[in-house]
Each structure stands twice: as C-alpha cells, then as structure tokens.
Amino acid sequence: MNVASTNNVVGLHTNRVFESISAYLMKVERRSEHTRYNYEVAIRRFFMWHAKKSIEDLEVKDLDILNERMIRYQAHLLDDYDYGHNYVNALVAPIVKLYEHLSRNRYNVKAEDVRLDKLSDDGESYGKLTVKEAETMAKLAMKQKKGQEKATLIRVAYTTSFRKSSLLHIKWSDIYLDANSQNYIVKIIGKGNKKHSRPLSPDLYNEMLKIKEQTYYKKYNDNYVFHLSDNTILAMMKNLRAEMNISEDRNIVFHSFRNVAANYIKETGGDIEEIRSQLGHSNYSSLRHYMSDDEDYANMAGIRMLEYIDDNILEKLNKEELLQIINQQSESIKIILQREAKKIISKKENK
C-alpha cells in the first residue's frame, strides 16, 4: 500500500494523523468508555511496534503498511507474549476499524492491508493447571522480585477467573466488604463492557494489603492494586515453568489461571451454569471443552439414582481401604474432603 504525500491529500497535514485517531476514538467512546480505552491501548501498542512512535507523533508515512507486516505483528503477539487467539484478535480488530475510518477521511489507505484472518476460538488451547499447581506457583513467585505482588496476582487470578487485562485494572476502590458473608467483593468491568463481581476471602484480601507495605509500592498513587507489566508477567511465568519442570507441550501460560476454578467446578460435580457464571461468559458456545463428548451411559443420572447402595457401606471398610478410595479421587474431590476434615479437627481442638 502506498500512502500519498501530504501534497496529494486534500487538507492533510502531518499532525492530522493524531487528530484523526482522536476523532475515531471519540466515536468509539459514544458506544462505551471501556471499549474506547481498550481500542486506544491496542492502537498505541500497534504503532509503537510498527513505527516506534506514540500516536501523537505519527506522520502520514507511518500509516504505510503491507499485509505481511500485520502477519508479523500477529506472530509477535502470539509468540513473544504467549497471548491467546481471542486476545490477539481483540488487539488486531481496532487497527482494522481505524484504517476503515482513515480511508473514509481521505487518507490513501485500505483496511484490507491490515485485515487478517481471525484466529480460531482458543478456549481449549491453554494448558490446564490444578489448584495445587496454581498455589505452588504463587508460593514460588514469592521468591521473585516483587514477590508479594506477583503471588497475590496469581491467587486473585485463579480464584476470580478474571482475565489479565481486568486484573491489572483493579483499583482499591473496586473492593468492598460484604457484611453478610464477611468476604470482600471485587467488581470489574470486563469484556464487552460487562460488570462482574467475585468474592475474595479475608485472608486473600490481607495478602493484597501486604502489597502496600512493600517499599517500592510507595511511589504509586494511582489507586491501582497491581503494577506489573506484560513483560514482567511473561518472565514470571517462564521462571515458574522452569522451576516446576513444566514441559512446553503443556502450554501453561498466565491465562491458564483463569480456568483453574472452572476445572475445579467440573471435577467436583458442578454444572455448566456454575462454570459459565464463574468465567463470566454470556453464552455457552465458549464452554464446549467443559462438556464431555463421550456418552458415559453407565454413570448417567437415570442409572445412578436407581442403583441400590447400602447406606452403611463405608462402615464396612477399614482405615486403609477408606484412604485408598480417597487417594483415588481427583484433586478437587480431595480438597473438599480435606476441608471437611479441617472443620472436624477445629471443632475437636476448640472443645
């Protein structure tokens, strides 16, 4: 694509590129302030990579781009940052929309030159982490620089299932104490400008407060909880994978934390509606991988509820046999049993 010089474009000046981008973002803001913010971030990020300039300094010549350059940008986001398909699609779409806007406003550009084939939905492409693995990562992250902040980010990530972009935009003012449950509630505006809220245990909230005690943290006064860059999080995950000997073929990335709770719900018998609510999806199309394709007829409800089992059958087993059954269960089931055991032990100790 060849961009005409300023002499060949009516009324076009080198400083008008930023004015045109600003006008486009104003239009987006009428639909949603949150969308406008995401679009601006995507546009700034692209031109900093493509032209090594902020959008305030762009010239008409900086708009010149071949489609193969966009292919390289897509690969950069996928390979250098471990971003998932959906997030990469979300970062590329605003660039296409911007070039459509520029084309309508007498710039000699074409949206086709920046348009890419949409990457497939990658709901299944992130490697799975168990609850224990996620917690181990949080503990190991404590040893890294900014350890308290990194460890807390991981714990908030896998308990709330918020996306990384939402986690990094949590403000202290977004968190409040729920008097009924005595848990803390964090509210965010997520994908599609939708509001989501998740509970934080008092212990986890206290871990968050410890971030404020860190010496380096005193320089921040923007009300945001986390101040970790994409590169910092990328390096953190790389170090954690190495320390835990996690092979590359497992494809464990930061986004893997988002699905920990959903997998826990599935393994402990929760239904698809609970999973949908946890992940904040508005529909079920992205939840296919939480539904089994294999029909296990022997374990369907119509068979299970008619099967007679002696109510006292567990009493016929000795300690070793009971432990054998427990140890054969999934990690999520064992966590439930351990939690119940803890309650019984606490009651005994408090007598």
XYZ file of C-alpha atoms in Angstrom:
351
model
C 0.000 0.000 0.000
C 1.324 3.433 -0.944
C 0.295 6.397 1.131
C 0.081 9.639 -0.797
C 2.237 12.533 0.245
C 0.643 15.402 2.099
C 0.633 17.426 -1.100
C -1.661 14.868 -2.783
C -4.195 14.588 0.001
C -6.645 17.429 0.424
C -6.226 19.261 3.691
C -3.899 16.637 5.109
C -1.073 17.721 7.393
C 1.431 15.621 9.288
C -0.195 16.469 12.622
C -3.627 15.463 11.376
C -2.945 11.756 11.883
C -3.283 12.113 15.642
C -6.329 14.337 15.194
C -7.950 11.680 13.016
C -7.199 8.914 15.506
C -8.597 11.069 18.311
C -11.782 11.681 16.320
C -12.146 7.943 15.748
C -11.711 7.203 19.472
C -14.332 9.862 20.276
C -16.772 7.935 18.099
C -15.926 4.683 19.874
C -16.384 6.340 23.271
C -20.005 7.136 22.439
C -20.633 3.390 22.490
C -18.554 2.566 25.538
C -15.847 4.297 27.530
C -14.362 0.891 28.356
C -14.211 -0.066 24.658
C -12.614 3.267 23.841
C -9.887 2.596 26.404
C -9.205 -0.883 25.001
C -9.109 0.434 21.431
C -6.680 3.194 22.327
C -4.393 0.728 24.109
C -4.454 -1.565 21.049
C -3.783 1.289 18.611
C -0.965 2.775 20.679
C 0.605 -0.637 21.089
C 0.499 -1.364 17.362
C 2.090 1.902 16.228
C 4.750 1.724 18.915
C 5.678 -1.659 17.441
C 5.215 -0.724 13.773
C 6.569 2.838 13.695
C 8.245 3.048 17.134
C 6.236 6.211 17.786
C 3.416 7.305 20.035
C 0.233 8.166 18.178
C 0.787 11.869 18.983
C 3.926 11.826 16.805
C 2.670 9.820 13.842
C 3.125 11.106 10.306
C 1.213 10.103 7.197
C 4.106 7.954 6.022
C 3.846 5.900 9.222
C 0.464 4.605 8.067
C 2.056 2.811 5.123
C 1.991 -0.920 5.751
C 1.980 -4.208 3.870
C -0.249 -7.044 4.970
C 2.760 -9.221 5.654
C 3.772 -6.674 8.300
C 0.461 -7.339 10.043
C 1.119 -11.082 9.846
C 4.411 -10.464 11.659
C 2.625 -8.350 14.279
C 0.155 -11.165 14.886
C 3.037 -13.622 15.250
C 4.770 -11.192 17.630
C 1.733 -11.166 19.923
C 1.350 -14.941 19.775
C 4.978 -15.975 20.115
C 6.637 -13.225 22.143
C 3.842 -12.676 24.645
C 2.060 -16.033 24.809
C -1.223 -14.260 24.164
C -4.199 -16.414 23.271
C -6.070 -16.285 19.985
C -9.037 -14.374 21.354
C -6.871 -11.666 22.896
C -4.775 -11.315 19.734
C -7.970 -10.949 17.701
C -9.064 -8.225 20.128
C -5.769 -6.358 19.666
C -5.894 -6.517 15.854
C -9.569 -5.598 15.318
C -9.203 -1.917 16.383
C -6.411 -1.450 13.818
C -8.686 -2.631 11.004
C -11.512 -0.383 12.208
C -9.125 2.582 12.421
C -7.926 2.081 8.844
C -11.540 1.935 7.685
C -12.064 5.290 9.387
C -8.920 6.773 7.836
C -9.934 5.557 4.388
C -13.271 7.350 4.728
C -11.449 10.535 5.640
C -9.301 10.929 2.512
C -6.244 9.027 3.604
C -4.877 6.832 0.861
C -5.075 3.658 2.944
C -7.127 0.476 2.739
C -8.464 -1.605 5.600
C -7.691 -4.732 3.555
C -3.990 -4.085 4.040
C -4.262 -4.594 7.798
C -7.044 -7.173 7.865
C -6.025 -10.675 8.969
C -7.865 -13.970 9.103
C -9.465 -14.257 12.514
C -7.723 -16.762 14.733
C -9.878 -19.632 15.930
C -11.530 -19.528 19.344
C -8.922 -20.945 21.696
C -10.994 -21.785 24.743
C -9.200 -25.143 24.851
C -5.732 -24.015 23.802
C -4.419 -23.061 27.239
C -2.868 -25.793 29.324
C -4.711 -26.890 32.458
C -3.413 -26.213 35.942
C -4.659 -27.940 39.076
C -5.481 -25.962 42.211
C -2.347 -27.272 43.919
C -0.147 -26.356 40.960
C -1.581 -22.841 40.918
C -0.950 -22.430 44.641
C 2.583 -23.816 44.255
C 3.226 -21.194 41.595
C 2.003 -18.482 43.960
C 4.364 -19.701 46.677
C 7.324 -19.868 44.306
C 6.531 -16.402 42.935
C 7.057 -15.013 46.439
C 10.805 -15.611 45.967
C 10.955 -13.434 42.877
C 11.391 -9.663 42.730
C 8.069 -8.012 43.660
C 7.172 -11.427 45.068
C 4.259 -10.344 47.254
C 2.587 -8.599 44.337
C 3.190 -11.479 41.913
C 1.983 -14.146 44.329
C -1.161 -12.166 45.111
C -1.861 -11.564 41.422
C -1.719 -15.315 40.811
C -4.079 -16.083 43.708
C -6.574 -13.436 42.640
C -6.314 -14.712 39.056
C -7.202 -18.322 39.780
C -9.877 -17.595 42.396
C -11.739 -14.910 40.416
C -11.127 -16.224 36.866
C -10.670 -12.628 35.712
C -8.653 -12.024 32.560
C -5.207 -10.486 32.929
C -6.347 -7.157 31.460
C -9.116 -6.934 34.086
C -6.813 -7.948 36.937
C -4.324 -5.211 36.080
C -7.113 -2.631 36.140
C -8.488 -3.491 39.584
C -8.465 -0.434 41.836
C -8.557 -0.443 45.611
C -11.845 1.411 45.341
C -13.295 -1.574 43.418
C -13.116 -3.728 46.563
C -15.550 -3.604 49.479
C -16.555 -5.766 52.446
C -19.796 -7.711 52.140
C -21.379 -7.556 55.593
C -23.476 -10.689 55.061
C -20.733 -13.105 54.033
C -17.791 -11.295 55.668
C -15.924 -11.728 52.384
C -14.551 -8.921 50.287
C -16.106 -8.307 46.876
C -14.127 -7.063 43.891
C -16.009 -5.554 40.962
C -14.609 -5.096 37.476
C -15.823 -4.160 34.018
C -14.751 -6.959 31.735
C -15.006 -7.973 28.117
C -17.972 -6.429 26.306
C -18.293 -3.694 28.943
C -19.984 -6.186 31.279
C -19.767 -5.880 35.040
C -18.518 -8.849 37.039
C -18.011 -9.342 40.757
C -16.180 -12.063 42.652
C -15.585 -12.752 46.351
C -12.153 -12.532 47.959
C -11.573 -14.318 51.227
C -10.377 -12.157 54.164
C -7.033 -13.996 54.010
C -6.580 -13.173 50.323
C -7.560 -9.547 50.883
C -4.976 -9.316 53.669
C -2.392 -10.649 51.204
C -3.382 -7.833 48.862
C -2.908 -5.280 51.625
C 0.646 -6.534 52.140
C 1.472 -5.217 48.665
C 1.059 -1.704 50.049
C 3.725 -2.454 52.657
C 6.402 -3.032 50.017
C 8.975 -0.232 49.828
C 8.791 0.182 46.050
C 4.985 0.414 46.148
C 5.003 3.771 47.913
C 5.765 5.537 44.629
C 2.340 4.636 43.249
C -0.663 6.829 43.966
C -2.976 5.866 41.096
C -5.297 3.631 43.172
C -4.460 0.533 41.081
C -3.718 -2.644 43.045
C -1.228 -4.219 40.632
C 1.663 -2.587 38.778
C 3.151 -5.442 36.766
C 3.899 -5.139 33.054
C 3.138 -7.764 30.423
C 6.864 -8.467 30.068
C 7.231 -8.918 33.827
C 4.347 -11.404 33.936
C 5.729 -13.214 30.890
C 9.137 -13.578 32.593
C 7.477 -14.677 35.845
C 5.637 -17.498 34.079
C 8.773 -18.585 32.239
C 10.683 -18.862 35.526
C 7.847 -20.702 37.259
C 7.530 -23.247 34.448
C 11.263 -23.907 34.630
C 11.272 -24.189 38.421
C 8.374 -26.659 38.387
C 9.733 -28.604 35.391
C 6.556 -27.965 33.389
C 7.106 -29.119 29.815
C 6.370 -26.840 26.862
C 3.800 -29.212 25.432
C 1.506 -28.481 28.390
C 1.210 -24.886 27.116
C 0.930 -23.347 30.574
C 0.591 -19.550 30.334
C -0.843 -16.881 32.628
C -4.277 -17.376 31.082
C -4.205 -20.939 32.455
C -5.051 -19.475 35.891
C -8.391 -18.283 34.507
C -9.619 -21.846 34.041
C -8.462 -23.325 37.372
C -11.749 -22.635 39.168
C -13.845 -23.795 36.204
C -11.984 -27.103 36.070
C -12.407 -27.423 39.843
C -16.172 -26.907 39.461
C -16.328 -29.545 36.728
C -14.328 -32.110 38.726
C -16.410 -31.627 41.868
C -19.729 -32.163 40.118
C -20.746 -28.558 39.472
C -22.959 -27.865 36.485
C -22.240 -25.942 33.304
C -24.243 -22.942 34.551
C -21.899 -22.535 37.524
C -18.913 -22.728 35.175
C -20.468 -20.146 32.847
C -21.058 -17.807 35.785
C -17.510 -18.254 37.120
C -15.953 -17.436 33.747
C -18.369 -14.584 33.074
C -19.489 -15.897 29.683
C -22.798 -14.618 28.334
C -23.410 -17.818 26.361
C -22.359 -21.451 26.255
C -20.546 -21.504 22.904
C -17.151 -20.992 24.566
C -17.714 -23.787 27.084
C -17.660 -26.768 24.730
C -14.490 -28.188 26.286
C -16.201 -28.369 29.693
C -18.816 -30.701 28.223
C -17.937 -34.336 27.642
C -18.347 -35.637 24.095
C -18.338 -39.239 25.306
C -21.658 -40.615 26.483
C -20.938 -42.427 29.764
C -24.292 -44.189 29.925
C -23.386 -46.234 33.000
C -22.925 -43.061 35.028
C -25.911 -41.076 33.763
C -28.360 -39.888 36.426
C -31.133 -42.225 35.256
C -28.925 -45.225 36.030
C -27.124 -43.903 39.113
C -30.229 -42.932 41.073
C -31.734 -46.412 40.639
C -28.607 -48.225 41.771
C -29.033 -49.591 45.289
C -26.114 -48.919 47.636
C -26.184 -49.807 51.323
C -26.206 -46.588 53.405
C -23.725 -48.189 55.817
C -21.321 -49.481 53.184
C -18.453 -47.173 54.243
C -18.565 -48.610 57.751
C -17.597 -51.992 56.304
C -14.211 -50.621 55.212
C -11.140 -50.279 57.379
C -8.960 -47.143 57.576
C -6.543 -48.290 54.858
C -9.399 -49.077 52.457
C -11.039 -45.707 53.079
C -7.741 -43.896 52.477
C -7.264 -45.899 49.292
C -10.642 -44.683 47.990
C -9.873 -41.089 48.983
C -6.464 -41.102 47.300
C -8.003 -42.378 44.072
C -10.252 -39.340 43.809
C -9.471 -36.231 41.755
C -7.506 -33.466 43.424
C -10.631 -31.311 43.610
C -12.608 -34.016 45.473
C -9.694 -34.498 47.867
C -9.636 -30.760 48.588
C -13.324 -30.916 49.565
C -12.660 -33.868 51.877
C -9.620 -32.145 53.393
C -11.698 -29.031 54.036
C -14.338 -31.074 55.859
C -11.624 -32.859 57.855
C -10.194 -29.491 58.862
C -13.601 -28.382 60.174
C -13.918 -31.537 62.321
C -10.380 -31.152 63.702
C -11.004 -27.473 64.514
C -14.150 -28.355 66.437
C -12.268 -31.001 68.424
C -9.452 -28.580 69.249
C -11.881 -25.875 70.367
C -13.665 -28.117 72.854
